[in-house]
C-alpha atoms as an extended CHARMM CRD file, in Angstrom:
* protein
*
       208  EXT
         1         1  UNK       CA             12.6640000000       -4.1480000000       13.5700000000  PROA      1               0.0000000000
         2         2  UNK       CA             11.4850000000       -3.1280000000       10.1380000000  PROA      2               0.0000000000
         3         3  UNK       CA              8.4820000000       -3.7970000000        8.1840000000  PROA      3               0.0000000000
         4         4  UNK       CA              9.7720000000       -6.7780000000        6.1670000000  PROA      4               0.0000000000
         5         5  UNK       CA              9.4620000000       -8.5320000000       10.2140000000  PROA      5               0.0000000000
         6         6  UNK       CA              6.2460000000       -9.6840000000       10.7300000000  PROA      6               0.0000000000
         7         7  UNK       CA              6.6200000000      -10.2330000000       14.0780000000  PROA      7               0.0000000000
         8         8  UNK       CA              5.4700000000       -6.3230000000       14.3220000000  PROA      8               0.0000000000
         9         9  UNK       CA              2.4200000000       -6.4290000000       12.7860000000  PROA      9               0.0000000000
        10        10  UNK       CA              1.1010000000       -9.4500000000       14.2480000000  PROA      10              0.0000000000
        11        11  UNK       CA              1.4550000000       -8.0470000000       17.1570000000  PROA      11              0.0000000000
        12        12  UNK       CA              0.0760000000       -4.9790000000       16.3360000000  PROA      12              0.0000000000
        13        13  UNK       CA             -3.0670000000       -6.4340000000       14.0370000000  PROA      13              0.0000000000
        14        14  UNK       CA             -5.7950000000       -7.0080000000       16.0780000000  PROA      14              0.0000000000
        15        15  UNK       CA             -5.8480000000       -3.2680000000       17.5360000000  PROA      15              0.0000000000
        16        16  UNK       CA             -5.1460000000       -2.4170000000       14.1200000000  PROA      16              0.0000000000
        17        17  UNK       CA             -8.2320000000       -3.8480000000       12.3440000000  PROA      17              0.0000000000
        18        18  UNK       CA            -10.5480000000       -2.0620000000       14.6030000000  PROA      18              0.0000000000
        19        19  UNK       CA             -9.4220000000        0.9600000000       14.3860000000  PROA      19              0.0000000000
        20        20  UNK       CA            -11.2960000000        3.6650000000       12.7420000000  PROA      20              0.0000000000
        21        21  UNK       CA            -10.7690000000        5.3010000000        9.0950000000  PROA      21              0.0000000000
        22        22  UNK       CA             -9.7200000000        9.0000000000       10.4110000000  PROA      22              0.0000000000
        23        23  UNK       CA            -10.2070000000       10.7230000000        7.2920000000  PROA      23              0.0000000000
        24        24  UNK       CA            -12.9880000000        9.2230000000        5.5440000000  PROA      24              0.0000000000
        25        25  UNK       CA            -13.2280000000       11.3350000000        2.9690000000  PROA      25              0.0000000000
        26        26  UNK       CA            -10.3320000000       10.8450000000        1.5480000000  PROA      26              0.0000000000
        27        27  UNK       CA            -10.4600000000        7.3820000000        1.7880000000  PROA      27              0.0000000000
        28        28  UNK       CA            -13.9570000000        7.8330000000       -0.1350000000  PROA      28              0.0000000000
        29        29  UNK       CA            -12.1250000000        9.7230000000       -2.3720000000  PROA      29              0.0000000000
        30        30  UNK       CA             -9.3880000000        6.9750000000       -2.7790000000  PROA      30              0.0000000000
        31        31  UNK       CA            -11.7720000000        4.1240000000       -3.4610000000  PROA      31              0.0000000000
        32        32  UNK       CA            -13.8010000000        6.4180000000       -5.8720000000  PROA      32              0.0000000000
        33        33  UNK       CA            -10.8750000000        6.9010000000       -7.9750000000  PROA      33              0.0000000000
        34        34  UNK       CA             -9.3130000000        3.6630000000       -8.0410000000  PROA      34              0.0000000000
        35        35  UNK       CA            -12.8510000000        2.5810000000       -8.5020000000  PROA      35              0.0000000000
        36        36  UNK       CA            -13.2070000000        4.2940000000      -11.7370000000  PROA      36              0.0000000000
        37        37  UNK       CA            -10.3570000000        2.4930000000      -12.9840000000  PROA      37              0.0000000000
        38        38  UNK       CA            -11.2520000000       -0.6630000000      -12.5930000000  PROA      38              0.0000000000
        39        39  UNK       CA            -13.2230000000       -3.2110000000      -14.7640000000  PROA      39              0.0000000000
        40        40  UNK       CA            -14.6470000000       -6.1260000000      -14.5810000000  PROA      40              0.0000000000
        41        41  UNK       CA            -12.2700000000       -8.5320000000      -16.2580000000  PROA      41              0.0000000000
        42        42  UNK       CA             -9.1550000000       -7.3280000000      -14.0070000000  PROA      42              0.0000000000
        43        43  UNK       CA             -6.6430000000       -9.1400000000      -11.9340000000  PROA      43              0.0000000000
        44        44  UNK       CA             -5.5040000000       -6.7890000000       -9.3390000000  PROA      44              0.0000000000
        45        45  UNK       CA             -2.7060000000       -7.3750000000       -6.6430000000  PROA      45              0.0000000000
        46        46  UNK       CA             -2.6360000000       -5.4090000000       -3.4790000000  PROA      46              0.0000000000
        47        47  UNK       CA              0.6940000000       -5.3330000000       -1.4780000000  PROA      47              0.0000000000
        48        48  UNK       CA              0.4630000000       -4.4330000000        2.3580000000  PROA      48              0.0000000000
        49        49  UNK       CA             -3.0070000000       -5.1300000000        2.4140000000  PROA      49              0.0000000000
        50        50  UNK       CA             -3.2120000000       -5.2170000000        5.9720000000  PROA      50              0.0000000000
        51        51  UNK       CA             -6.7720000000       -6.8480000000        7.5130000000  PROA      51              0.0000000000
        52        52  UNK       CA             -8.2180000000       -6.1620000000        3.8750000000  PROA      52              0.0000000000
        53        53  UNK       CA            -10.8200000000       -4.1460000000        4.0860000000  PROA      53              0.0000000000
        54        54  UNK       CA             -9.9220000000       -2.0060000000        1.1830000000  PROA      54              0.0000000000
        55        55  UNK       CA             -9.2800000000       -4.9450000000       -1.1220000000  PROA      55              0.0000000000
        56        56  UNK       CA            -13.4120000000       -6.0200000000       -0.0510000000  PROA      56              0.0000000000
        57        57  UNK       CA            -14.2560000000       -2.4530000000       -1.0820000000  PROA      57              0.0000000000
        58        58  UNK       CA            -13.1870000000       -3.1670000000       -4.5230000000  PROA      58              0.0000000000
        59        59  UNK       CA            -13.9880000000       -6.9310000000       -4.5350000000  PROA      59              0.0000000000
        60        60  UNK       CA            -17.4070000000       -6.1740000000       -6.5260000000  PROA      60              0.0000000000
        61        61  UNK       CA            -15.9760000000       -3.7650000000       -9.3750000000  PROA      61              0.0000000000
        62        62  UNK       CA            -12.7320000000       -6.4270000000      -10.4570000000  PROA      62              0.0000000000
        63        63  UNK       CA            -12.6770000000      -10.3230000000      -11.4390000000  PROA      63              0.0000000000
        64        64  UNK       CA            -10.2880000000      -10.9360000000       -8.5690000000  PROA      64              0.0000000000
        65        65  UNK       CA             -7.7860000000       -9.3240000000       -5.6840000000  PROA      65              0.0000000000
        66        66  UNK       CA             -4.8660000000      -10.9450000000       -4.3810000000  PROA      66              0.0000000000
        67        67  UNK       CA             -4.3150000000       -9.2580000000       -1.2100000000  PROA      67              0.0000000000
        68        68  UNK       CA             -1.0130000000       -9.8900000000        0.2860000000  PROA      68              0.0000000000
        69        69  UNK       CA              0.9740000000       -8.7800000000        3.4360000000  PROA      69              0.0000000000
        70        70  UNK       CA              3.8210000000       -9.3860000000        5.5530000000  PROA      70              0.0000000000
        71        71  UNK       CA              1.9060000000      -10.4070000000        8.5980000000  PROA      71              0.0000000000
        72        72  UNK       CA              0.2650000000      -13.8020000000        9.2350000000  PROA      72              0.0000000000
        73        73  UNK       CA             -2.2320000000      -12.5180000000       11.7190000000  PROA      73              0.0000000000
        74        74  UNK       CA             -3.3360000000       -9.7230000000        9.3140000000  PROA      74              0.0000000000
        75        75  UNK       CA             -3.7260000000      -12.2630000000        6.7750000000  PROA      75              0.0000000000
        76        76  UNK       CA             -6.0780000000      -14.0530000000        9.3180000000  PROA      76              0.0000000000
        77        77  UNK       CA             -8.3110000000      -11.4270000000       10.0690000000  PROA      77              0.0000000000
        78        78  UNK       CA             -8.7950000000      -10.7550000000        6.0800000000  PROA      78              0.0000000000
        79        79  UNK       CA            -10.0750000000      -13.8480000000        5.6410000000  PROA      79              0.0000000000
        80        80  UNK       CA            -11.9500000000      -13.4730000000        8.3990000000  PROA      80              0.0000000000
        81        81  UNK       CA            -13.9000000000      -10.7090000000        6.9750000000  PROA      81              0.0000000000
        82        82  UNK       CA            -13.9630000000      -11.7320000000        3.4320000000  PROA      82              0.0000000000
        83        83  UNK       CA            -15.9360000000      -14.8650000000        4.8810000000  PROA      83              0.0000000000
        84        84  UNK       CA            -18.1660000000      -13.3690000000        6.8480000000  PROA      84              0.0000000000
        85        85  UNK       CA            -18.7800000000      -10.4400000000        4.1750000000  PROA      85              0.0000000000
        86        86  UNK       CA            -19.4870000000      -13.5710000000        1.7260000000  PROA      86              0.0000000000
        87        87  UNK       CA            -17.0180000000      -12.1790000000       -0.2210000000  PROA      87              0.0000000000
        88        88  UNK       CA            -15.3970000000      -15.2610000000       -2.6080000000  PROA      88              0.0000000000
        89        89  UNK       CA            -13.1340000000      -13.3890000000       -5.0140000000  PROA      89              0.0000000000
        90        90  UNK       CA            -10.5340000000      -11.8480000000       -2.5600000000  PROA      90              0.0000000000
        91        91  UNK       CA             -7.5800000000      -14.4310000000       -2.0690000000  PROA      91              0.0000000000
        92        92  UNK       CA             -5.0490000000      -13.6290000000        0.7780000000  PROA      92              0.0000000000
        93        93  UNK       CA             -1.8050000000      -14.8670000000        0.7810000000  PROA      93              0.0000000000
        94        94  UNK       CA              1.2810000000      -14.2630000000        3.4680000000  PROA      94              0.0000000000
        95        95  UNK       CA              4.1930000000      -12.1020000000        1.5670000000  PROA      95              0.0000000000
        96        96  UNK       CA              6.3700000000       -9.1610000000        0.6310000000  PROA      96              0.0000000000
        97        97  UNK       CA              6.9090000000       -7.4410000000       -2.0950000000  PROA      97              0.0000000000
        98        98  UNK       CA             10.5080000000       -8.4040000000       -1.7320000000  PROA      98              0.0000000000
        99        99  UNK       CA              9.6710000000      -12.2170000000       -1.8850000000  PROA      99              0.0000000000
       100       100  UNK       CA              6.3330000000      -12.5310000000       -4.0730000000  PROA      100             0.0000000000
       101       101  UNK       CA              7.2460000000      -14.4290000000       -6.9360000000  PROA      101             0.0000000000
       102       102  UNK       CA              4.3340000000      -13.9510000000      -10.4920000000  PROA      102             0.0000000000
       103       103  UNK       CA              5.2370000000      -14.0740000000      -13.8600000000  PROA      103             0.0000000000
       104       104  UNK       CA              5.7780000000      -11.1250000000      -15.4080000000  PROA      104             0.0000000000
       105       105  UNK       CA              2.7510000000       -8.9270000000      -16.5730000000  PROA      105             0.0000000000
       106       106  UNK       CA              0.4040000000      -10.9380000000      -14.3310000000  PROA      106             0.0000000000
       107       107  UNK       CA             -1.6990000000       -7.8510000000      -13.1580000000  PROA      107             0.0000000000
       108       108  UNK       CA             -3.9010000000       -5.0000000000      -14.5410000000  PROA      108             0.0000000000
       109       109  UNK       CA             -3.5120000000       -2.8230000000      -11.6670000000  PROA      109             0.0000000000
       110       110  UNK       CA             -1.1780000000       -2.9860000000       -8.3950000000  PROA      110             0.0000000000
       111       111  UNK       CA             -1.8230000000       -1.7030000000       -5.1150000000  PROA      111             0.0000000000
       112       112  UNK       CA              0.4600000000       -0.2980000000       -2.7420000000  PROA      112             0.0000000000
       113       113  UNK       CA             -1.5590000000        1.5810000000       -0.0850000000  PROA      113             0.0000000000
       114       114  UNK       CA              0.0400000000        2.9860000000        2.9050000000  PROA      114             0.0000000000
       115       115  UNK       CA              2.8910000000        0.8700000000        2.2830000000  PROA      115             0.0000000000
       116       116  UNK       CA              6.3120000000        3.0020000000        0.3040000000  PROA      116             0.0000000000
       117       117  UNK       CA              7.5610000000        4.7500000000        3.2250000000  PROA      117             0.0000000000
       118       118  UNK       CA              8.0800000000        1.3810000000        5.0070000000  PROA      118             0.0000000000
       119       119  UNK       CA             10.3190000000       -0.1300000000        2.1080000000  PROA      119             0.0000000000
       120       120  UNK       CA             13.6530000000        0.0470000000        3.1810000000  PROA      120             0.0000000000
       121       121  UNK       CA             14.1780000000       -1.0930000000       -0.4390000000  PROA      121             0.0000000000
       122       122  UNK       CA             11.4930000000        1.0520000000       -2.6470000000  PROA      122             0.0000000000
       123       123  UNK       CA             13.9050000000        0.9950000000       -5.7590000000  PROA      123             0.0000000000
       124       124  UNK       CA             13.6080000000       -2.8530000000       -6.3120000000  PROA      124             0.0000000000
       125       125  UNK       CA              9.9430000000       -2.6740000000       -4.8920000000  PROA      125             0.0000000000
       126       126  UNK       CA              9.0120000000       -0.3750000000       -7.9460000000  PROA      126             0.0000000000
       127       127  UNK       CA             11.1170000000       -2.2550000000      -10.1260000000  PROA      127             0.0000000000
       128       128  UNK       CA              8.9250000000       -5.4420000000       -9.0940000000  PROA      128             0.0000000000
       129       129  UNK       CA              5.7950000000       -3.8760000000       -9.2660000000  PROA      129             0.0000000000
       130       130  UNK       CA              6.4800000000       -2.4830000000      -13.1110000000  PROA      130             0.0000000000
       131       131  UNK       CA              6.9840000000       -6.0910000000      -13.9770000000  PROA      131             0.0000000000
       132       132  UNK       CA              4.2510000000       -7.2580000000      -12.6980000000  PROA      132             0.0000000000
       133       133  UNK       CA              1.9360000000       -5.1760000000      -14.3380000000  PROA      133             0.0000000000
       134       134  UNK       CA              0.4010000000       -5.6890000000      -17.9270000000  PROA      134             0.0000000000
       135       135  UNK       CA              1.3960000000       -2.8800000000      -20.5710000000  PROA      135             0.0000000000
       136       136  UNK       CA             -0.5080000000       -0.4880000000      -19.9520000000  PROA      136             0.0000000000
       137       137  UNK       CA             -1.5660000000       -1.6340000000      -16.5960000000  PROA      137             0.0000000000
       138       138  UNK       CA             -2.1390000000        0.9900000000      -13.2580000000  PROA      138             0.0000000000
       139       139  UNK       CA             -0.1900000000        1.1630000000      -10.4070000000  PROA      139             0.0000000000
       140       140  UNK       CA             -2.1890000000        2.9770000000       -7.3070000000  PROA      140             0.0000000000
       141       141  UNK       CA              0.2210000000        4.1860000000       -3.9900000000  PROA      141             0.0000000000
       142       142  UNK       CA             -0.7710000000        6.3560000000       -1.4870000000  PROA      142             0.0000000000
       143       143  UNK       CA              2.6300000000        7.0430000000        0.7060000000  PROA      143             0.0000000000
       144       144  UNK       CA              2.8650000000        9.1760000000        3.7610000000  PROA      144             0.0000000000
       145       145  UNK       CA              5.3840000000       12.1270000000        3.3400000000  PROA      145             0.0000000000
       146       146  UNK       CA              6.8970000000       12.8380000000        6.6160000000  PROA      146             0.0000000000
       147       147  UNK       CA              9.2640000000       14.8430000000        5.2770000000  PROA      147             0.0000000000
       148       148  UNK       CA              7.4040000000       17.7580000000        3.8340000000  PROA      148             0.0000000000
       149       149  UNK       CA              5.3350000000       18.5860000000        7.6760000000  PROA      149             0.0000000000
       150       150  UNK       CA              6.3110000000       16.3130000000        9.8770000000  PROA      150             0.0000000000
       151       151  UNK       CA             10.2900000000       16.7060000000        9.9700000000  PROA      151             0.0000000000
       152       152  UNK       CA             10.2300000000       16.9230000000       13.5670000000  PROA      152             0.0000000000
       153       153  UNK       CA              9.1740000000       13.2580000000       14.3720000000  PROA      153             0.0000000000
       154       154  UNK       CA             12.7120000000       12.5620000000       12.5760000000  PROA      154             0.0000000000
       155       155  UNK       CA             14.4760000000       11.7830000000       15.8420000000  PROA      155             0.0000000000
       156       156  UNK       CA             11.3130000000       10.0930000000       17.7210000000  PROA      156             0.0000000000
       157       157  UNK       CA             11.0590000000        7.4370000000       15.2840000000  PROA      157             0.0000000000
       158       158  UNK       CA             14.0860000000        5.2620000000       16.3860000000  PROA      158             0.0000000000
       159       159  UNK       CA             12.9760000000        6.0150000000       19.9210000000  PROA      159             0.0000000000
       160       160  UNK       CA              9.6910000000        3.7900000000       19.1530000000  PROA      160             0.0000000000
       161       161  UNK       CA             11.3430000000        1.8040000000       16.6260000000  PROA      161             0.0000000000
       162       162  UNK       CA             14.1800000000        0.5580000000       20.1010000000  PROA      162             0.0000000000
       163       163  UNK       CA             10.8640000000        0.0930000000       22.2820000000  PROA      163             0.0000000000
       164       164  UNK       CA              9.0620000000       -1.9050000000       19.7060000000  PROA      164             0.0000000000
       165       165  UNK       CA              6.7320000000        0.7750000000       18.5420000000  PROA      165             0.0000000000
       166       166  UNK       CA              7.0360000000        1.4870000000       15.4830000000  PROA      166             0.0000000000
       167       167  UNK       CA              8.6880000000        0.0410000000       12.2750000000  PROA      167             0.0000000000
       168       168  UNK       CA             10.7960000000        0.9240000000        9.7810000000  PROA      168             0.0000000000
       169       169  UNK       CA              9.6060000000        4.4500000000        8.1060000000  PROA      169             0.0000000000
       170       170  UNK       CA             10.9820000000        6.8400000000        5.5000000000  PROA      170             0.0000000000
       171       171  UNK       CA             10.8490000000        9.9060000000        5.6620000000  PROA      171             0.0000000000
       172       172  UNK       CA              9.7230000000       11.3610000000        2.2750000000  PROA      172             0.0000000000
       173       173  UNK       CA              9.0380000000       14.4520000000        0.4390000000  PROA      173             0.0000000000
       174       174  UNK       CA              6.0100000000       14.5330000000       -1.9520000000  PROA      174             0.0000000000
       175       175  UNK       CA              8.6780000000       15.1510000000       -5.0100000000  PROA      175             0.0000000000
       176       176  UNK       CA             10.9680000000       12.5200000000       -3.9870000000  PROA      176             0.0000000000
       177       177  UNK       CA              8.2610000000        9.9850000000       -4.3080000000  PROA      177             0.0000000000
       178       178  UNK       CA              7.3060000000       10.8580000000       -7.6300000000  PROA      178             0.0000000000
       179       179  UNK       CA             10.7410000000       11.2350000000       -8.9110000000  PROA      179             0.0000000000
       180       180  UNK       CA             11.5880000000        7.5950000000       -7.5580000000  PROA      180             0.0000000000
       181       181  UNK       CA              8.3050000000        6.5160000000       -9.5130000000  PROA      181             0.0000000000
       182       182  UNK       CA              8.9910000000        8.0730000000      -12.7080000000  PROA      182             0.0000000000
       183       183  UNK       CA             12.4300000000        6.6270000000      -12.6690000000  PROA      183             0.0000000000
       184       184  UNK       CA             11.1540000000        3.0270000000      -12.2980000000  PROA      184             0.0000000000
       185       185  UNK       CA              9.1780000000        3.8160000000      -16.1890000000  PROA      185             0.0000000000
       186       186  UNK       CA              6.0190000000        4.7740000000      -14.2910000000  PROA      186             0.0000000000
       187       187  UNK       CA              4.0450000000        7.4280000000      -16.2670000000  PROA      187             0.0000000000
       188       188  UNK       CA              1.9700000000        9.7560000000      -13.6840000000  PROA      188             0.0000000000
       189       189  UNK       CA             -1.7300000000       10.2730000000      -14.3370000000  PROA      189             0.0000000000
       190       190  UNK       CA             -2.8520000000       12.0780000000      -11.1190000000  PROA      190             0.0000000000
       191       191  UNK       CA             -1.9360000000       13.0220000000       -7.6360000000  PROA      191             0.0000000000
       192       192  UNK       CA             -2.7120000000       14.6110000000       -4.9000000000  PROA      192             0.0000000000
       193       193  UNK       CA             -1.7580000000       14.7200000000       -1.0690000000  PROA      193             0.0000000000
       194       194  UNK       CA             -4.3220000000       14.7900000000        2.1690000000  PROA      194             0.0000000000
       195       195  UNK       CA             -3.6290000000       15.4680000000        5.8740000000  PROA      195             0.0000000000
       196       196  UNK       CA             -1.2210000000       16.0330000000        8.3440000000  PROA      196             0.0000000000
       197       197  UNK       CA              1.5870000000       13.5870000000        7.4930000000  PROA      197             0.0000000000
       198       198  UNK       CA              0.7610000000       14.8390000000        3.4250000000  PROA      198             0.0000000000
       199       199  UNK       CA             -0.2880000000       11.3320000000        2.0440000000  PROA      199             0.0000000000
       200       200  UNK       CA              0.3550000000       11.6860000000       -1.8420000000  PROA      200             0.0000000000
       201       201  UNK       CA             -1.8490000000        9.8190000000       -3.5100000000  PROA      201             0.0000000000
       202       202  UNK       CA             -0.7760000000        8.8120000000       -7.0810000000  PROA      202             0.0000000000
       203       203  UNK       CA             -2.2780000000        6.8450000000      -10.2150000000  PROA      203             0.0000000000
       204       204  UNK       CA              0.1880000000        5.8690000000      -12.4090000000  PROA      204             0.0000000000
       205       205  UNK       CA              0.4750000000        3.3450000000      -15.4660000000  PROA      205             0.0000000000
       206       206  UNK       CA              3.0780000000        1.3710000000      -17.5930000000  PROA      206             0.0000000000
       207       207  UNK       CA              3.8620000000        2.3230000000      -21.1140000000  PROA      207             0.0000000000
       208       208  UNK       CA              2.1810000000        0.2870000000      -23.4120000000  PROA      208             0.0000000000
């Protein structure tokens, strides 16, 4: 089962949306950044968006979020939120990155949060996502990095994965993520990595 299966995360997303932010300052950190970035006339797409609580965070500082993800019932509970949040400039729709379809240059900034290490297919994912953006637009990933501390999980991951517990993953080094990026014409602008599984956080943008 792998993470373009949705059957996974609906499964999975009601436990998921209430569970807790672990390291909440580095999420503040994340938002604050990403925050800084954005303006009010922007278009932003978020891929993997899960129950869409960061795309609400940003809702006020942007003109408008699409916040898309793989799983129906994730989708759900987004809209869920937004509505109860009163929140009317957040749209959620049910996709992939593998099968959203936007002109090209639609967006002025793409998010991909906790979402590149469970692309079997990154190379065409980045490929999409550069498209997609605007000339000059900012792409915003935050991928966890198994490979650089947590090598040892290697073998237990297609244990869960053959019991249904776990989906596809990666397992990346730090480096390999941001050669991968600047290969797909990304042009790095800051990074840094958080925690035990070494999330690298990166802001990057598209050549003008």
């Amino acid at each position: 089962m792998t993470v373009t299966s949705p059957e996974f995360w609906d499964r999975v997303a009601p436990g998921y949306s209430k569970q807790p932010i672990v390291d909440t300052k580095s999420y503040a950190r994340k938002l604050a950044a990403t925050q800084a970035l954005m303006r009010p006339n922007m278009e932003v797409l978020e891929f993997g968006c899960g129950t869409g609580s960061t795309a609400l965070e940003h809702a006020p500082h942007v003109a408008h979020i699409l916040a898309t993800d793989v799983s129906a019932a994730m989708i759900g509970i987004g809209r869920e939120k937004a509505e109860h949040a009163g929140i009317n400039n957040v749209s959620f729709r049910q996709s992939g990155v593998e099968d959203f379809e936007a002109p090209d240059g639609s967006y002025d900034m793409v998010l991909a949060l906790n979402l590149m290490h469970l692309l079997p297919d990154r190379t065409t994912a980045l490929a999409k996502i550069h498209k997609l953006l605007k000339p000059g637009g900012i792409f915003i990933s935050s991928t966890v990095c198994l490979a650089d501390r947590m090598w040892f999980l290697r073998p237990v991951i297609p244990l869960l994965q053959w019991v249904g517990k776990a989906p596809y993953v990666s397992f990346l080094g730090a480096d390999e993520v941001l050669r991968e990026m600047a290969k797909a014409g990304f042009e790095e602008r800051e990074h840094w990595s958080h925690g035990r599984t070494n999330s690298l956080f990166v802001v990057a943008s598209k050549s003008v």
